[in-house]
Amino acid sequence: MKKVISLFALIGLFVFAINTVSFAQEPVADTNPVTNQAEPAPESKPEVKEEGPVVATTNVGIIQKIKQYFIDGGPAFMSLVFLVFLLGLALSIERIIYLNMSTTNNHRLLNDIEEAMESGGIDAAKDVCRNTRGPVASIFYQGLDRADEGVEAVEKSVINYGSVQAGLLEKNLSWISLFIATAPMLGFLGTVIGIIEVFNIIEITGQTEPVQIAGAMKVALNTTLAGLVAAIVLQVFYNYIVSKIDGIVNDMEDASISLVDMVIKHNK
């Protein structure tokens, strides 16, 4: 299920990118239908009609600038940066969906387990955990499954299985952090290669005009800009995911303590 969700997220991002590029490639001439017509007299030219084409030209211009930055940075390195960003974003979305699905109302779950233990014993409480999604319910089920062996067995089971669930929550975080570090590194690599090409051109042609050097340096720095933007966006998602995991783990620990107390009370 998690792989399917991440695949759909990846496909959606690719579709969005394709639509953006196709919209950027639309001819700008359509936004000014009166270009090829005779100019009207100044007194008959309405001012209201000029506002629409101006706004459309501005919107298309922004998309064209983004596309131009991508082309100026070089398709090879800019594509690598975009691929790294896309993979990191897909994993981040998958983690966010998984963590949101793993979040449960622990107080309600504890109340249901306590009522089930009072009415039907341990087996009824296990049924409640079995029918509840999330890592907390899974930990409770493992602890209740060893309730007959004593409180110490319940505590060990809760601790051991809690570590397993914490590892599942932190899955793919290492890959996201890798993409965060890789995106700016690819950008810097493209910039270094671009600067080397600039010096090669200067060495071959012998020209050191500031205009040519500034233009070449601007092209070389586009890869660094793209890498830094990708890393910043992924870092925001990464910090949100880490904070979400910390909150779930803290809730797991608090709920596990309450479960052990509940088992002790039931065994008396």
PDB file of N, CA and C in Angstrom, residues 175-234:
ATOM      1  N   TRP A 175      17.001   8.285   3.304  1.00  0.00           N
ATOM      2  CA  TRP A 175      16.997   8.639   1.888  1.00  0.00           C
ATOM      3  C   TRP A 175      16.626  10.108   1.678  1.00  0.00           C
ATOM      4  N   ILE A 176      15.678  10.591   2.459  1.00  0.00           N
ATOM      5  CA  ILE A 176      15.301  12.008   2.333  1.00  0.00           C
ATOM      6  C   ILE A 176      16.469  12.912   2.702  1.00  0.00           C
ATOM      7  N   SER A 177      17.168  12.572   3.789  1.00  0.00           N
ATOM      8  CA  SER A 177      18.344  13.365   4.177  1.00  0.00           C
ATOM      9  C   SER A 177      19.442  13.280   3.119  1.00  0.00           C
ATOM     10  N   LEU A 178      19.561  12.117   2.467  1.00  0.00           N
ATOM     11  CA  LEU A 178      20.540  11.995   1.383  1.00  0.00           C
ATOM     12  C   LEU A 178      20.193  12.913   0.218  1.00  0.00           C
ATOM     13  N   PHE A 179      18.920  12.978  -0.144  1.00  0.00           N
ATOM     14  CA  PHE A 179      18.514  13.856  -1.235  1.00  0.00           C
ATOM     15  C   PHE A 179      18.700  15.324  -0.864  1.00  0.00           C
ATOM     16  N   ILE A 180      18.490  15.648   0.417  1.00  0.00           N
ATOM     17  CA  ILE A 180      18.712  17.027   0.858  1.00  0.00           C
ATOM     18  C   ILE A 180      20.175  17.426   0.682  1.00  0.00           C
ATOM     19  N   ALA A 181      21.067  16.499   0.979  1.00  0.00           N
ATOM     20  CA  ALA A 181      22.496  16.797   0.833  1.00  0.00           C
ATOM     21  C   ALA A 181      22.948  16.725  -0.624  1.00  0.00           C
ATOM     22  N   THR A 182      22.304  15.874  -1.422  1.00  0.00           N
ATOM     23  CA  THR A 182      22.745  15.681  -2.807  1.00  0.00           C
ATOM     24  C   THR A 182      22.349  16.833  -3.712  1.00  0.00           C
ATOM     25  N   ALA A 183      21.164  17.418  -3.496  1.00  0.00           N
ATOM     26  CA  ALA A 183      20.676  18.476  -4.388  1.00  0.00           C
ATOM     27  C   ALA A 183      21.642  19.668  -4.478  1.00  0.00           C
ATOM     28  N   PRO A 184      22.056  20.268  -3.350  1.00  0.00           N
ATOM     29  CA  PRO A 184      23.008  21.384  -3.503  1.00  0.00           C
ATOM     30  C   PRO A 184      24.377  20.946  -3.992  1.00  0.00           C
ATOM     31  N   MET A 185      24.774  19.698  -3.676  1.00  0.00           N
ATOM     32  CA  MET A 185      26.068  19.223  -4.164  1.00  0.00           C
ATOM     33  C   MET A 185      26.072  19.114  -5.682  1.00  0.00           C
ATOM     34  N   LEU A 186      24.971  18.629  -6.258  1.00  0.00           N
ATOM     35  CA  LEU A 186      24.873  18.598  -7.712  1.00  0.00           C
ATOM     36  C   LEU A 186      24.878  20.001  -8.293  1.00  0.00           C
ATOM     37  N   GLY A 187      24.202  20.934  -7.601  1.00  0.00           N
ATOM     38  CA  GLY A 187      24.220  22.315  -8.059  1.00  0.00           C
ATOM     39  C   GLY A 187      25.614  22.914  -8.051  1.00  0.00           C
ATOM     40  N   PHE A 188      26.355  22.671  -6.974  1.00  0.00           N
ATOM     41  CA  PHE A 188      27.730  23.180  -6.903  1.00  0.00           C
ATOM     42  C   PHE A 188      28.614  22.527  -7.966  1.00  0.00           C
ATOM     43  N   LEU A 189      28.384  21.241  -8.209  1.00  0.00           N
ATOM     44  CA  LEU A 189      29.175  20.560  -9.232  1.00  0.00           C
ATOM     45  C   LEU A 189      28.926  21.172 -10.605  1.00  0.00           C
ATOM     46  N   GLY A 190      27.667  21.446 -10.929  1.00  0.00           N
ATOM     47  CA  GLY A 190      27.371  22.103 -12.194  1.00  0.00           C
ATOM     48  C   GLY A 190      27.984  23.484 -12.293  1.00  0.00           C
ATOM     49  N   THR A 191      28.006  24.200 -11.179  1.00  0.00           N
ATOM     50  CA  THR A 191      28.610  25.536 -11.185  1.00  0.00           C
ATOM     51  C   THR A 191      30.112  25.465 -11.417  1.00  0.00           C
ATOM     52  N   VAL A 192      30.770  24.517 -10.755  1.00  0.00           N
ATOM     53  CA  VAL A 192      32.227  24.373 -10.929  1.00  0.00           C
ATOM     54  C   VAL A 192      32.559  24.019 -12.375  1.00  0.00           C
ATOM     55  N   ILE A 193      31.795  23.089 -12.936  1.00  0.00           N
ATOM     56  CA  ILE A 193      32.042  22.722 -14.326  1.00  0.00           C
ATOM     57  C   ILE A 193      31.786  23.909 -15.259  1.00  0.00           C
ATOM     58  N   GLY A 194      30.744  24.691 -14.958  1.00  0.00           N
ATOM     59  CA  GLY A 194      30.480  25.874 -15.768  1.00  0.00           C
ATOM     60  C   GLY A 194      31.600  26.896 -15.682  1.00  0.00           C
ATOM     61  N   ILE A 195      32.158  27.088 -14.489  1.00  0.00           N
ATOM     62  CA  ILE A 195      33.272  28.036 -14.342  1.00  0.00           C
ATOM     63  C   ILE A 195      34.505  27.545 -15.085  1.00  0.00           C
ATOM     64  N   ILE A 196      34.744  26.226 -15.036  1.00  0.00           N
ATOM     65  CA  ILE A 196      35.881  25.674 -15.779  1.00  0.00           C
ATOM     66  C   ILE A 196      35.729  25.918 -17.274  1.00  0.00           C
ATOM     67  N   GLU A 197      34.488  25.745 -17.772  1.00  0.00           N
ATOM     68  CA  GLU A 197      34.247  26.012 -19.191  1.00  0.00           C
ATOM     69  C   GLU A 197      34.460  27.486 -19.519  1.00  0.00           C
ATOM     70  N   VAL A 198      34.101  28.369 -18.593  1.00  0.00           N
ATOM     71  CA  VAL A 198      34.329  29.802 -18.821  1.00  0.00           C
ATOM     72  C   VAL A 198      35.819  30.085 -18.981  1.00  0.00           C
ATOM     73  N   PHE A 199      36.643  29.523 -18.104  1.00  0.00           N
ATOM     74  CA  PHE A 199      38.089  29.747 -18.197  1.00  0.00           C
ATOM     75  C   PHE A 199      38.675  29.091 -19.450  1.00  0.00           C
ATOM     76  N   ASN A 200      38.103  27.973 -19.874  1.00  0.00           N
ATOM     77  CA  ASN A 200      38.575  27.363 -21.122  1.00  0.00           C
ATOM     78  C   ASN A 200      38.288  28.269 -22.312  1.00  0.00           C
ATOM     79  N   ILE A 201      37.086  28.888 -22.304  1.00  0.00           N
ATOM     80  CA  ILE A 201      36.757  29.810 -23.391  1.00  0.00           C
ATOM     81  C   ILE A 201      37.705  31.007 -23.381  1.00  0.00           C
ATOM     82  N   ILE A 202      37.983  31.520 -22.193  1.00  0.00           N
ATOM     83  CA  ILE A 202      38.908  32.665 -22.098  1.00  0.00           C
ATOM     84  C   ILE A 202      40.302  32.276 -22.582  1.00  0.00           C
ATOM     85  N   GLU A 203      40.721  31.054 -22.228  1.00  0.00           N
ATOM     86  CA  GLU A 203      42.056  30.613 -22.635  1.00  0.00           C
ATOM     87  C   GLU A 203      42.148  30.416 -24.142  1.00  0.00           C
ATOM     88  N   ILE A 204      41.068  29.900 -24.745  1.00  0.00           N
ATOM     89  CA  ILE A 204      41.105  29.625 -26.182  1.00  0.00           C
ATOM     90  C   ILE A 204      40.957  30.900 -26.999  1.00  0.00           C
ATOM     91  N   THR A 205      39.968  31.722 -26.646  1.00  0.00           N
ATOM     92  CA  THR A 205      39.693  32.934 -27.428  1.00  0.00           C
ATOM     93  C   THR A 205      40.549  34.110 -27.011  1.00  0.00           C
ATOM     94  N   GLY A 206      40.992  34.119 -25.778  1.00  0.00           N
ATOM     95  CA  GLY A 206      41.776  35.243 -25.287  1.00  0.00           C
ATOM     96  C   GLY A 206      40.960  36.476 -24.993  1.00  0.00           C
ATOM     97  N   GLN A 207      39.650  36.349 -24.946  1.00  0.00           N
ATOM     98  CA  GLN A 207      38.767  37.470 -24.670  1.00  0.00           C
ATOM     99  C   GLN A 207      38.365  37.467 -23.201  1.00  0.00           C
ATOM    100  N   THR A 208      38.440  38.624 -22.591  1.00  0.00           N
ATOM    101  CA  THR A 208      38.071  38.776 -21.176  1.00  0.00           C
ATOM    102  C   THR A 208      37.096  39.928 -20.995  1.00  0.00           C
ATOM    103  N   GLU A 209      36.150  40.017 -21.899  1.00  0.00           N
ATOM    104  CA  GLU A 209      35.167  41.081 -21.777  1.00  0.00           C
ATOM    105  C   GLU A 209      34.222  40.789 -20.616  1.00  0.00           C
ATOM    106  N   PRO A 210      33.946  41.790 -19.781  1.00  0.00           N
ATOM    107  CA  PRO A 210      33.081  41.555 -18.612  1.00  0.00           C
ATOM    108  C   PRO A 210      31.690  41.071 -18.975  1.00  0.00           C
ATOM    109  N   VAL A 211      31.151  41.516 -20.116  1.00  0.00           N
ATOM    110  CA  VAL A 211      29.797  41.115 -20.490  1.00  0.00           C
ATOM    111  C   VAL A 211      29.736  39.615 -20.745  1.00  0.00           C
ATOM    112  N   GLN A 212      30.685  39.085 -21.478  1.00  0.00           N
ATOM    113  CA  GLN A 212      30.697  37.660 -21.754  1.00  0.00           C
ATOM    114  C   GLN A 212      30.932  36.835 -20.495  1.00  0.00           C
ATOM    115  N   ILE A 213      31.856  37.290 -19.657  1.00  0.00           N
ATOM    116  CA  ILE A 213      32.143  36.546 -18.426  1.00  0.00           C
ATOM    117  C   ILE A 213      30.936  36.568 -17.501  1.00  0.00           C
ATOM    118  N   ALA A 214      30.272  37.718 -17.372  1.00  0.00           N
ATOM    119  CA  ALA A 214      29.102  37.810 -16.491  1.00  0.00           C
ATOM    120  C   ALA A 214      27.977  36.906 -16.985  1.00  0.00           C
ATOM    121  N   GLY A 215      27.762  36.864 -18.302  1.00  0.00           N
ATOM    122  CA  GLY A 215      26.718  35.998 -18.831  1.00  0.00           C
ATOM    123  C   GLY A 215      27.017  34.532 -18.595  1.00  0.00           C
ATOM    124  N   ALA A 216      28.254  34.126 -18.776  1.00  0.00           N
ATOM    125  CA  ALA A 216      28.619  32.729 -18.548  1.00  0.00           C
ATOM    126  C   ALA A 216      28.528  32.357 -17.077  1.00  0.00           C
ATOM    127  N   MET A 217      28.933  33.275 -16.204  1.00  0.00           N
ATOM    128  CA  MET A 217      28.840  33.010 -14.767  1.00  0.00           C
ATOM    129  C   MET A 217      27.392  32.908 -14.314  1.00  0.00           C
ATOM    130  N   LYS A 218      26.513  33.708 -14.907  1.00  0.00           N
ATOM    131  CA  LYS A 218      25.096  33.626 -14.559  1.00  0.00           C
ATOM    132  C   LYS A 218      24.527  32.265 -14.919  1.00  0.00           C
ATOM    133  N   VAL A 219      24.915  31.746 -16.070  1.00  0.00           N
ATOM    134  CA  VAL A 219      24.459  30.415 -16.477  1.00  0.00           C
ATOM    135  C   VAL A 219      24.997  29.352 -15.529  1.00  0.00           C
ATOM    136  N   ALA A 220      26.251  29.485 -15.114  1.00  0.00           N
ATOM    137  CA  ALA A 220      26.856  28.485 -14.234  1.00  0.00           C
ATOM    138  C   ALA A 220      26.216  28.469 -12.850  1.00  0.00           C
ATOM    139  N   LEU A 221      25.790  29.631 -12.367  1.00  0.00           N
ATOM    140  CA  LEU A 221      25.213  29.714 -11.025  1.00  0.00           C
ATOM    141  C   LEU A 221      23.754  29.256 -10.963  1.00  0.00           C
ATOM    142  N   ASN A 222      23.114  29.045 -12.107  1.00  0.00           N
ATOM    143  CA  ASN A 222      21.723  28.589 -12.093  1.00  0.00           C
ATOM    144  C   ASN A 222      21.584  27.206 -11.472  1.00  0.00           C
ATOM    145  N   THR A 223      22.574  26.343 -11.666  1.00  0.00           N
ATOM    146  CA  THR A 223      22.509  25.010 -11.065  1.00  0.00           C
ATOM    147  C   THR A 223      22.580  25.081  -9.545  1.00  0.00           C
ATOM    148  N   THR A 224      23.416  25.964  -9.030  1.00  0.00           N
ATOM    149  CA  THR A 224      23.486  26.132  -7.577  1.00  0.00           C
ATOM    150  C   THR A 224      22.180  26.657  -7.021  1.00  0.00           C
ATOM    151  N   LEU A 225      21.571  27.606  -7.726  1.00  0.00           N
ATOM    152  CA  LEU A 225      20.284  28.131  -7.294  1.00  0.00           C
ATOM    153  C   LEU A 225      19.236  27.022  -7.237  1.00  0.00           C
ATOM    154  N   ALA A 226      19.176  26.203  -8.267  1.00  0.00           N
ATOM    155  CA  ALA A 226      18.194  25.114  -8.287  1.00  0.00           C
ATOM    156  C   ALA A 226      18.449  24.112  -7.170  1.00  0.00           C
ATOM    157  N   GLY A 227      19.720  23.768  -6.931  1.00  0.00           N
ATOM    158  CA  GLY A 227      20.044  22.817  -5.865  1.00  0.00           C
ATOM    159  C   GLY A 227      19.692  23.343  -4.488  1.00  0.00           C
ATOM    160  N   LEU A 228      19.943  24.615  -4.242  1.00  0.00           N
ATOM    161  CA  LEU A 228      19.623  25.195  -2.935  1.00  0.00           C
ATOM    162  C   LEU A 228      18.113  25.268  -2.710  1.00  0.00           C
ATOM    163  N   VAL A 229      17.365  25.635  -3.740  1.00  0.00           N
ATOM    164  CA  VAL A 229      15.904  25.689  -3.605  1.00  0.00           C
ATOM    165  C   VAL A 229      15.343  24.300  -3.304  1.00  0.00           C
ATOM    166  N   ALA A 230      15.832  23.287  -4.021  1.00  0.00           N
ATOM    167  CA  ALA A 230      15.363  21.916  -3.787  1.00  0.00           C
ATOM    168  C   ALA A 230      15.699  21.463  -2.377  1.00  0.00           C
ATOM    169  N   ALA A 231      16.908  21.764  -1.900  1.00  0.00           N
ATOM    170  CA  ALA A 231      17.306  21.350  -0.559  1.00  0.00           C
ATOM    171  C   ALA A 231      16.488  22.052   0.521  1.00  0.00           C
ATOM    172  N   ILE A 232      16.169  23.319   0.323  1.00  0.00           N
ATOM    173  CA  ILE A 232      15.386  24.060   1.314  1.00  0.00           C
ATOM    174  C   ILE A 232      13.976  23.475   1.429  1.00  0.00           C
ATOM    175  N   VAL A 233      13.363  23.198   0.294  1.00  0.00           N
ATOM    176  CA  VAL A 233      12.002  22.637   0.320  1.00  0.00           C
ATOM    177  C   VAL A 233      11.998  21.264   0.988  1.00  0.00           C
ATOM    178  N   LEU A 234      12.947  20.410   0.627  1.00  0.00           N
ATOM    179  CA  LEU A 234      13.007  19.076   1.228  1.00  0.00           C
ATOM    180  C   LEU A 234      13.337  19.148   2.712  1.00  0.00           C
TER     181      LEU A 234
END
